[in-house]
Coordinates of C-alpha atoms and ligand atoms in Angstrom, one line a residue:
M1 CA 90.8 99.3 123.8
T2 CA 90.7 103.1 124.3
A3 CA 88.3 104.0 127.0
T4 CA 86.6 106.7 125.0
A5 CA 85.8 104.5 122.0
T6 CA 83.6 102.0 123.6
T7 CA 81.9 101.2 126.9
D8 CA 82.0 98.2 129.2
L9 CA 78.4 97.4 128.6
V10 CA 77.2 97.9 125.0
T11 CA 73.6 98.6 124.8
H12 CA 70.9 99.7 122.5
Y13 CA 70.3 102.9 120.7
I14 CA 66.5 103.5 120.1
N15 CA 64.8 106.6 119.0
G16 CA 67.9 108.7 119.5
T17 CA 68.5 107.5 123.1
W18 CA 70.9 104.9 124.6
T19 CA 68.8 102.5 126.7
T20 CA 69.8 102.7 130.4
D21 CA 66.7 101.0 131.9
W22 CA 67.8 97.7 130.4
A23 CA 68.2 94.9 132.9
G24 CA 68.2 91.6 131.1
L25 CA 70.9 89.2 130.2
T26 CA 74.5 90.0 129.0
N27 CA 77.1 88.1 127.2
E28 CA 80.9 88.6 127.4
L29 CA 82.9 90.0 124.5
R30 CA 86.3 88.6 124.1
N31 CA 89.4 89.7 122.2
P32 CA 90.3 86.8 119.9
A33 CA 94.0 87.8 120.0
T34 CA 94.2 87.2 123.7
G35 CA 91.1 85.5 125.0
Q36 CA 90.6 88.4 127.4
V37 CA 87.1 89.8 128.2
T38 CA 86.7 93.2 126.6
G39 CA 83.3 94.0 127.9
R40 CA 79.7 92.9 127.8
V41 CA 76.8 93.2 125.4
A42 CA 73.2 93.7 126.5
L43 CA 71.1 91.1 124.7
A44 CA 68.0 92.7 123.3
G45 CA 64.7 90.9 123.7
L46 CA 61.3 91.2 122.0
D47 CA 60.5 94.4 123.9
E48 CA 63.5 96.2 122.6
V49 CA 62.8 94.9 119.0
D50 CA 59.1 96.3 119.3
R51 CA 60.4 99.7 120.6
A52 CA 63.0 100.0 117.8
V53 CA 60.5 99.2 115.1
A54 CA 57.9 101.6 116.5
A55 CA 60.6 104.3 116.5
A56 CA 61.6 103.7 113.0
R57 CA 58.1 103.5 111.8
A58 CA 57.2 106.8 113.3
A59 CA 60.4 108.4 112.0
F60 CA 59.6 107.1 108.5
E61 CA 56.6 109.4 108.2
T62 CA 58.8 112.5 108.2
Y63 CA 62.2 111.2 107.1
S64 CA 60.9 109.6 103.9
H65 CA 59.8 113.1 102.8
T66 CA 63.1 114.8 103.4
T67 CA 64.7 116.4 100.3
I68 CA 67.8 115.1 98.6
A69 CA 69.6 118.3 99.8
D70 CA 68.7 117.4 103.4
R71 CA 70.0 113.9 103.0
V72 CA 73.2 115.1 101.3
A73 CA 73.9 117.5 104.2
M74 CA 73.3 114.7 106.7
F75 CA 75.6 112.4 104.8
S76 CA 78.3 115.1 104.9
R77 CA 78.0 115.3 108.6
I78 CA 78.2 111.6 109.0
A79 CA 81.2 111.4 106.8
A80 CA 83.0 114.1 108.7
E81 CA 82.2 112.4 112.1
F82 CA 83.2 109.0 110.8
T83 CA 86.5 110.4 109.6
R84 CA 87.0 112.0 113.1
R85 CA 86.2 108.6 114.7
A86 CA 88.1 106.5 112.2
E87 CA 90.8 105.3 114.5
D88 CA 88.3 104.4 117.3
M89 CA 86.3 102.3 114.8
A90 CA 89.5 100.6 113.5
I91 CA 90.5 99.7 117.1
A92 CA 87.1 98.5 118.1
V93 CA 87.0 96.2 115.1
T94 CA 90.4 94.8 115.7
T95 CA 89.7 94.2 119.3
D96 CA 86.3 92.6 118.5
M97 CA 87.3 90.3 115.7
G98 CA 91.1 90.3 115.2
I99 CA 91.7 91.7 111.8
P100 CA 95.2 93.4 111.7
I101 CA 94.8 97.1 112.4
A102 CA 96.2 98.2 109.0
G103 CA 93.4 96.1 107.3
S104 CA 90.9 97.5 109.8
R105 CA 92.0 101.1 108.8
I106 CA 91.5 100.3 105.2
A107 CA 88.0 98.9 105.8
V108 CA 87.1 102.0 107.7
G109 CA 88.1 104.1 104.7
A110 CA 85.9 101.9 102.6
A111 CA 83.1 102.4 105.1
I112 CA 83.3 106.2 104.9
L113 CA 83.3 105.9 101.1
Q114 CA 79.9 104.4 101.3
F115 CA 78.5 107.7 102.7
T116 CA 80.6 110.0 100.4
S117 CA 79.6 108.0 97.4
M118 CA 76.0 108.6 98.2
I119 CA 76.7 112.3 98.3
D120 CA 77.9 112.0 94.7
T121 CA 75.0 109.6 93.6
L122 CA 72.0 111.2 95.2
P123 CA 71.7 114.6 93.3
G124 CA 71.7 112.9 89.9
Y125 CA 69.6 109.8 90.7
P126 CA 66.2 109.8 88.9
F127 CA 63.9 109.5 91.9
H128 CA 61.2 111.1 89.6
D129 CA 61.3 110.3 85.9
V130 CA 58.9 110.9 83.0
A131 CA 59.1 107.8 80.7
G132 CA 57.0 108.5 77.7
D133 CA 53.3 108.7 78.7
H134 CA 53.9 107.8 82.4
I135 CA 55.8 108.8 85.5
I136 CA 58.2 106.5 87.3
D137 CA 58.8 107.4 91.0
K138 CA 61.2 105.7 93.3
D139 CA 60.0 105.5 96.8
P140 CA 61.8 104.2 99.8
V141 CA 60.7 100.7 100.8
G142 CA 60.1 101.6 104.4
V143 CA 61.6 100.4 107.6
A144 CA 64.6 98.2 106.8
A145 CA 66.3 95.8 109.2
L146 CA 70.0 95.5 108.5
I147 CA 71.8 92.4 109.6
P148 CA 75.5 92.3 108.7
P149 CA 78.1 89.7 109.7
W150 CA 81.4 90.2 111.7
N151 CA 84.2 89.8 109.1
Y152 CA 84.5 93.4 107.9
P153 CA 82.0 95.0 110.2
S154 CA 82.7 98.8 109.7
L155 CA 82.3 98.4 106.0
Q156 CA 79.3 96.0 106.2
M157 CA 77.3 98.2 108.5
A158 CA 78.0 101.3 106.3
E159 CA 77.2 99.5 103.0
K160 CA 73.7 98.9 104.3
V161 CA 73.0 102.0 106.4
A162 CA 74.2 104.4 103.8
P163 CA 72.0 103.3 100.8
A164 CA 69.1 102.7 103.0
L165 CA 69.1 106.2 104.5
A166 CA 69.9 107.6 101.1
A167 CA 66.8 106.0 99.7
G168 CA 64.7 107.5 102.5
C169 CA 64.2 104.4 104.6
T170 CA 64.6 104.2 108.3
V171 CA 66.7 101.5 109.8
I172 CA 67.3 99.1 112.6
L173 CA 70.9 97.8 112.5
K174 CA 71.7 94.5 114.3
P175 CA 75.4 93.9 114.1
A176 CA 76.8 90.4 114.6
E177 CA 77.1 90.0 118.4
I178 CA 80.9 89.6 118.5
V179 CA 81.4 92.9 116.9
S180 CA 79.1 94.9 119.2
H181 CA 81.8 97.4 120.1
A182 CA 82.1 98.3 116.5
G183 CA 78.3 98.6 116.4
E184 CA 78.4 100.9 119.4
V185 CA 81.0 103.2 117.7
F186 CA 78.8 103.2 114.6
A187 CA 75.7 104.4 116.5
Q188 CA 77.8 107.0 118.4
I189 CA 78.8 108.4 115.0
M190 CA 75.2 108.6 113.8
D191 CA 74.2 110.2 117.0
A192 CA 76.9 112.9 116.9
A193 CA 76.1 113.6 113.2
G194 CA 72.6 114.6 114.2
V195 CA 70.7 111.8 112.5
P196 CA 67.1 112.5 113.6
A197 CA 65.7 110.3 116.4
G198 CA 64.2 106.9 115.1
V199 CA 65.9 107.2 111.7
F200 CA 68.8 105.1 112.8
N201 CA 68.4 102.5 115.6
L202 CA 71.0 100.0 117.0
L203 CA 69.9 96.7 118.6
V204 CA 72.7 94.5 120.0
G205 CA 72.3 90.9 121.0
K206 CA 71.9 87.5 119.3
G207 CA 70.9 86.8 115.7
S208 CA 68.8 84.0 116.8
T209 CA 66.5 86.2 118.8
V210 CA 66.8 89.7 117.5
G211 CA 67.4 88.8 113.9
T212 CA 64.6 86.3 113.9
A213 CA 62.2 88.9 115.5
L214 CA 63.1 91.5 113.0
S215 CA 62.7 89.1 110.1
K216 CA 59.2 88.2 111.3
H217 CA 58.1 91.6 112.5
P218 CA 55.0 93.0 110.7
G219 CA 56.4 96.6 111.2
V220 CA 59.5 95.8 109.2
D221 CA 59.2 96.2 105.3
M222 CA 62.7 94.8 104.3
V223 CA 65.5 92.8 105.6
A224 CA 69.0 93.3 104.2
F225 CA 71.1 90.3 105.3
T226 CA 74.7 89.4 104.8
G227 CA 76.1 86.2 106.3
S228 CA 76.1 82.4 105.8
T229 CA 73.8 80.7 103.3
D230 CA 72.1 78.6 106.0
V231 CA 71.0 81.7 108.1
G232 CA 70.1 83.6 104.9
I233 CA 67.6 80.8 104.0
Q234 CA 66.1 81.0 107.5
V235 CA 65.8 84.8 107.2
Q236 CA 64.1 84.4 103.9
K237 CA 61.6 81.8 105.5
D238 CA 61.0 84.0 108.6
A239 CA 60.2 87.0 106.3
A240 CA 57.9 85.1 103.9
D241 CA 54.7 85.4 106.0
T242 CA 54.9 89.2 105.9
V243 CA 56.0 89.4 102.3
K244 CA 59.1 91.4 103.1
R245 CA 61.7 92.2 100.5
V246 CA 64.9 90.2 101.5
S247 CA 68.2 91.1 100.1
Q248 CA 70.7 88.4 100.7
E249 CA 74.6 88.6 100.4
L250 CA 75.6 85.0 101.3
G251 CA 78.7 82.7 101.3
G252 CA 81.2 82.0 98.6
K253 CA 83.7 79.5 97.2
S254 CA 85.2 81.7 94.5
A255 CA 87.6 80.5 91.8
H256 CA 90.7 82.2 90.7
I257 CA 91.6 81.1 87.1
V258 CA 95.3 81.5 86.5
L259 CA 95.5 81.5 82.6
P260 CA 98.5 79.9 80.9
D261 CA 99.9 83.4 79.9
A262 CA 99.6 84.7 83.4
D263 CA 102.3 86.8 85.0
L264 CA 103.1 84.3 87.9
D265 CA 104.1 87.0 90.3
L266 CA 100.8 88.7 89.9
A267 CA 98.9 85.3 90.1
V268 CA 100.8 84.4 93.3
T269 CA 100.1 87.8 94.9
T270 CA 96.3 87.6 94.0
A271 CA 96.1 84.0 95.3
V272 CA 98.0 84.7 98.5
N273 CA 96.6 88.1 99.4
G274 CA 93.1 87.0 98.3
V275 CA 92.9 83.9 100.4
M276 CA 95.1 84.8 103.4
S277 CA 94.2 88.4 104.2
N278 CA 91.9 88.8 107.3
S279 CA 92.8 85.1 108.0
G280 CA 90.7 83.9 105.1
Q281 CA 87.5 85.5 106.5
T282 CA 86.5 87.2 103.3
C283 CA 83.3 86.2 101.6
A284 CA 84.8 86.9 98.2
A285 CA 88.1 85.1 98.8
P286 CA 89.5 83.2 95.8
T287 CA 89.7 80.0 97.8
R288 CA 89.9 77.8 94.7
T289 CA 93.0 78.5 92.7
L290 CA 92.8 77.0 89.2
V291 CA 96.3 76.4 87.7
P292 CA 97.2 74.9 84.3
A293 CA 99.2 71.8 84.7
P294 CA 102.5 73.0 83.0
L295 CA 102.6 76.0 85.5
L296 CA 101.8 74.0 88.6
D297 CA 105.3 73.2 90.0
D298 CA 106.5 76.7 89.5
F299 CA 103.3 78.2 91.0
L300 CA 103.4 76.0 94.1
R301 CA 107.0 76.8 94.8
R302 CA 106.3 80.5 94.6
V303 CA 103.1 80.2 96.7
K304 CA 104.8 78.2 99.4
S305 CA 107.6 80.8 99.6
A306 CA 105.1 83.7 99.8
V307 CA 102.9 81.9 102.4
D308 CA 105.9 80.9 104.4
G309 CA 106.9 84.6 104.6
L310 CA 103.6 85.7 106.1
T311 CA 103.6 86.8 109.8
V312 CA 100.9 85.7 112.1
G313 CA 100.4 87.5 115.4
D314 CA 99.1 90.4 117.5
P315 CA 96.7 92.2 115.2
M316 CA 97.5 95.6 116.8
K317 CA 101.0 95.2 115.4
E318 CA 102.3 95.1 111.7
V319 CA 101.4 91.5 110.9
D320 CA 99.9 89.8 107.8
L321 CA 97.4 87.6 109.8
G322 CA 95.8 88.1 113.2
P323 CA 93.7 85.4 114.8
V324 CA 90.4 84.2 113.5
A325 CA 87.4 85.7 115.1
N326 CA 86.7 83.3 117.9
Q327 CA 87.1 79.8 119.3
T328 CA 84.3 78.3 117.1
Q329 CA 85.8 79.7 114.0
W330 CA 89.2 78.3 115.0
H331 CA 87.7 74.8 115.4
T332 CA 85.8 75.0 112.2
V333 CA 89.0 75.9 110.3
Q334 CA 91.0 73.0 112.1
D335 CA 88.2 70.6 111.1
Y336 CA 88.5 71.5 107.5
I337 CA 92.3 71.3 107.5
Q338 CA 91.9 67.7 108.8
I339 CA 89.2 67.1 106.2
G340 CA 91.6 68.1 103.5
L341 CA 94.3 65.7 104.8
D342 CA 91.8 62.9 105.1
E343 CA 90.5 63.5 101.5
G344 CA 94.0 63.0 100.2
A345 CA 95.0 66.6 99.2
T346 CA 98.7 67.4 99.3
L347 CA 99.7 69.7 102.1
I348 CA 102.1 72.3 100.6
T349 CA 102.5 74.3 103.7
G350 CA 100.6 75.1 107.0
G351 CA 98.5 72.4 108.6
P352 CA 96.8 71.8 111.9
G353 CA 97.3 73.6 115.2
K354 CA 98.5 77.1 116.1
P355 CA 101.7 78.6 114.6
D356 CA 102.8 79.2 118.2
P357 CA 101.2 76.4 120.3
T358 CA 101.6 78.4 123.5
A359 CA 99.6 81.4 122.2
S360 CA 96.3 82.0 123.9
G361 CA 94.8 83.7 120.8
W362 CA 92.9 81.9 118.1
Y363 CA 95.7 81.9 115.5
V364 CA 95.7 79.6 112.5
R365 CA 98.6 78.5 110.3
P366 CA 98.1 79.7 106.7
T367 CA 97.6 76.5 104.8
V368 CA 97.9 75.5 101.1
F369 CA 96.6 72.2 99.7
A370 CA 97.5 71.0 96.1
D371 CA 96.1 68.0 94.2
V372 CA 92.7 69.1 95.2
T373 CA 89.8 67.9 93.1
N374 CA 86.6 69.9 92.7
N375 CA 84.5 67.2 94.4
M376 CA 86.4 67.4 97.7
R377 CA 84.8 69.2 100.5
I378 CA 87.7 71.7 100.8
A379 CA 86.7 72.7 97.3
R380 CA 83.0 72.8 97.7
E381 CA 82.4 74.2 101.2
E382 CA 83.2 77.6 102.5
I383 CA 85.9 77.3 105.2
F384 CA 86.2 81.0 106.1
G385 CA 89.8 80.5 107.2
P386 CA 93.3 80.9 105.6
V387 CA 93.2 77.7 103.5
M388 CA 93.9 77.6 99.7
S389 CA 92.8 74.8 97.5
V390 CA 94.9 74.5 94.4
I391 CA 93.2 72.6 91.5
T392 CA 94.9 71.7 88.3
Y393 CA 93.1 72.2 85.0
T394 CA 93.8 71.1 81.4
G395 CA 92.3 73.7 79.1
I396 CA 90.4 76.9 79.4
D397 CA 87.0 75.3 78.9
D398 CA 88.0 72.9 81.7
A399 CA 88.9 75.8 84.0
I400 CA 85.6 77.5 83.4
R401 CA 83.6 74.4 83.9
I402 CA 85.4 73.9 87.3
A403 CA 84.9 77.5 88.3
N404 CA 81.2 77.2 87.7
D405 CA 80.8 73.8 89.2
S406 CA 79.9 75.3 92.6
E407 CA 76.7 76.0 94.5
Y408 CA 78.1 79.4 95.1
G409 CA 78.7 82.3 92.7
L410 CA 79.8 85.4 94.6
A411 CA 83.1 86.4 92.9
G412 CA 85.7 85.3 90.3
Y413 CA 89.2 86.2 89.5
V414 CA 91.1 85.8 86.3
T415 CA 94.8 86.5 85.9
G416 CA 96.3 86.6 82.4
E417 CA 98.5 88.8 80.2
D418 CA 96.1 88.9 77.3
T419 CA 93.5 91.2 78.8
D420 CA 90.9 90.5 76.0
Q421 CA 91.1 86.8 76.6
A422 CA 90.9 87.3 80.4
K423 CA 87.8 89.4 80.0
R424 CA 86.2 86.7 77.8
V425 CA 87.0 84.1 80.5
A426 CA 85.5 86.5 83.1
A427 CA 82.3 86.9 81.1
R428 CA 81.8 83.1 81.3
I429 CA 82.1 82.9 85.1
R430 CA 78.7 82.7 86.8
A431 CA 79.4 85.1 89.7
G432 CA 78.4 88.7 90.7
Q433 CA 81.8 90.5 90.5
V434 CA 84.8 89.1 88.6
V435 CA 88.1 90.7 89.1
V436 CA 90.7 90.7 86.3
N437 CA 94.4 90.9 87.0
A438 CA 93.8 92.3 90.6
V439 CA 92.5 91.1 93.9
T440 CA 90.7 94.0 95.3
P441 CA 86.9 94.3 94.5
N442 CA 85.6 97.6 93.1
L443 CA 83.5 99.4 95.7
F444 CA 81.8 101.5 93.1
A445 CA 80.5 98.5 91.0
P446 CA 77.6 96.3 92.0
F447 CA 78.7 93.3 94.2
G448 CA 76.6 90.3 95.1
G449 CA 75.9 86.7 94.4
Y450 CA 74.5 84.3 91.8
K451 CA 73.1 81.0 92.9
H452 CA 73.5 80.2 96.7
S453 CA 75.5 83.3 97.2
G454 CA 72.5 85.4 97.3
N455 CA 70.1 87.6 95.4
G456 CA 71.0 91.1 96.4
R457 CA 73.5 93.8 95.3
I458 CA 75.5 96.2 97.4
W459 CA 77.6 99.3 96.5
G460 CA 77.1 102.0 93.9
T461 CA 73.7 102.8 92.5
A462 CA 72.7 99.1 92.5
G463 CA 73.1 99.2 96.3
L464 CA 70.8 102.2 96.6
E465 CA 68.1 100.5 94.4
E466 CA 67.8 97.6 96.7
Y467 CA 66.0 100.0 99.0
L468 CA 63.6 101.5 96.6
E469 CA 60.1 100.7 95.3
T470 CA 59.0 101.5 91.8
K471 CA 55.8 103.4 91.4
A472 CA 54.2 104.2 88.0
I473 CA 51.7 107.1 87.7
V474 CA 49.8 106.6 84.5
G475 CA 46.4 107.6 82.9
Q476 CA 45.4 111.2 81.9
I477 CA 48.5 112.9 83.2
Ligands
LIG501 P1 76.0 84.3 110.2 O1 76.2 83.3 111.3 O2 75.1 83.8 109.0 O3 75.5 85.6 110.7 C1 75.2 86.7 110.0 C2 74.4 87.7 110.8 O4 73.1 87.1 111.0 C3 74.8 88.0 112.2 O5 74.5 89.4 112.5 C4 74.1 87.1 113.0 O6 74.1 87.6 114.4 C5 72.7 87.1 112.3 N1 71.9 85.9 112.6 C6 72.3 84.8 113.1 N2 71.2 83.9 113.2 C7 70.1 84.6 112.6 C8 68.8 84.3 112.4 N3 68.2 83.1 112.7 N4 68.0 85.3 111.9 C9 68.5 86.5 111.5 N5 69.8 86.9 111.8 C10 70.6 85.9 112.3 O7 77.3 84.7 109.4 P2 78.7 85.1 110.1 O8 79.2 83.8 110.7 O9 78.4 86.3 110.9 O10 79.5 85.6 108.8 C11 80.1 84.7 107.9 C12 79.3 84.4 106.6 O11 78.9 85.6 106.0 C13 80.1 83.6 105.6 O12 79.3 82.6 105.1 C14 80.4 84.7 104.6 O13 80.6 84.2 103.3 C15 79.2 85.5 104.6 N6 79.5 86.8 104.1 C16 78.9 87.2 102.9 C17 79.3 88.4 102.3 C18 78.6 88.8 101.0 O14 78.7 90.0 100.7 N7 78.0 88.0 100.2 C19 80.0 89.3 103.0 C20 80.6 88.9 104.2 C21 80.3 87.6 104.7 P3 74.9 86.9 115.6 O15 76.2 86.7 115.0 O16 74.8 87.9 116.6 O17 74.2 85.6 115.9
LIG502 MG1 77.6 83.0 112.9

C-alpha cells in the first residue's frame, strides 16, 4: 500500500469535505493475500446518511441545471485526474480484494472509459426532443444512492457515478465495505477534479446499515444497486414505500455453449479465462460450460492442461489468480467444491483446500467438474469462485434449453466457427449480454440481467437512461 494513495482511517466525504469529527465505530480492513490489517474504515451511521442526503439534495438544485458543456468539462477533469491516479487506484483495489494487479489495471482503464465515453455521448444525446406535436424532455431522476459490490470496484463505482452525474443527478456512493480504500481513492479523484460540493458524496460502512438507510430514505429518489440477488430483493423492498426507482444488477450463472464446429482452442480459452480470472469473482462468468458429447474428452483434456498451468499467488506479482476476497468467500467456495463432490460430479482438476496449505492468504485451487447435470447445485447456484461446471449436451436445442434453464439471465457465451449459426444461438439465450467467439464483454453495449439477474442496464447510452425521467410537454405549444 502506498502511503499517499490511502489513509489508515477511511472516512466519509460529505458536501465537499472529509469528515474529521467522526467518532463512532470502526472495522478493520484486511489484505486477503496476507491476512494483514491494512487500515480501518469508519462505519457511517444514520446521522452521516442524513447529512449526505441533505448535501446531495441541496446540490441537485443547481447541478441539475448545469449545461452539457459544463458537465463535459467536469468529466474531462475527472478523466485526467483518474488517469493520474490510475496506479493508486489499481493498488488500492488489489490490496482491498486481491485481484492480480494486471487485472486491476485493466479494470481501472475500463473505469476511466466510463467518464470518457460520457464525454462522447453527452453532446449528441436528445435531452430535448420535438416528437410530432409534443416535446420530450429528459430530466435527471434526482438524488441517486449508488451501491456497488467489491469484485471490480473501480469499474463498478465509475459505471454508476459517470452516468448519474452525466444525467444531472447528484449522488451518494456507498462502496462495499471491504473495498473502502478504493472508495477513498475514488472520492479523492472527484475532489481533486473540482466536482462541486454535494454533487458527489461518499459514505463508507456497512451495507446493512448505510445501504438500508439510503434505500429507505425519503430524500433519495433512486437506488442503483449491484450485488447478490438476495440483497437486491431486500433493497427493492426497502425502497418500495418511497416509490424509488431501483436499478438492479444481480447475480448470474451464465452458460457458455461450445458448438460442434467450435475452434477448441478458442473454446478452452473462453471457458478458462471466463471462469478463472479474478478467481471466479465475476458476475458474468461463464460458469456452466456446455459441450457436445463427441467433443467432451478432447475438451476436458485441454481444459485440464490449461487450468493446471494457471499460477495462483501474490496478486502484486504476475499471477493468473490471486486470493478470493475474504475468509467468508473462501469458505463459501470450499463448501461448493464439497457440494460438487457430494452431488457426484467428476473432479477433473483442483478440489478442496489451498494450493499451498501453508499460505496465510485466502487462495483457492482452480477447479473443474465434469459430468455435471443442470439440476445440481453447482450448476444452479452462483459460487463466485474459480469453479467450472462442464455439462454435456446432445443437440443445439438441448444446449439452448439447458442454457435457459436457470433462474438467472445475466450473460451468455457462444463459441462456433459458423458465425451466423452462433448468432442465431445467441439470439435464443435469455440473457442481457451474449458474447460470440470471445470472452470480454463490450463496455459500450448495454449490460444487465433478465430474470433474477436484475432489471437495470449499465454502460453506454442505456446506462445513462437509467438516471433519466421522461417528461412530455403537450397541448397548444
Ligand atoms: P452483496 O453482498 O449483495 O453486496 C452488494 C452491495 O450491497 C455492497 O456494497 C454491500 O455493502 C451492500 N449491501 C449489503 N447489504 C445491504 C442492504 N441490506 N441494503 C443495501 N445495501 C446492502 O454482494 P457482494 O457480495 O458485494 O457481491 C457479489 C454479488 O454481486 C454476486 O452475486 C455477483 O453476481 C453480483 N454482481 C453482479 C453484477 C452485475 O452487473 N449484475 C456485477 C458484479 C457483481 P457491504 O458489502 O458493505 O455490506
Ligand atoms: Mg456481501
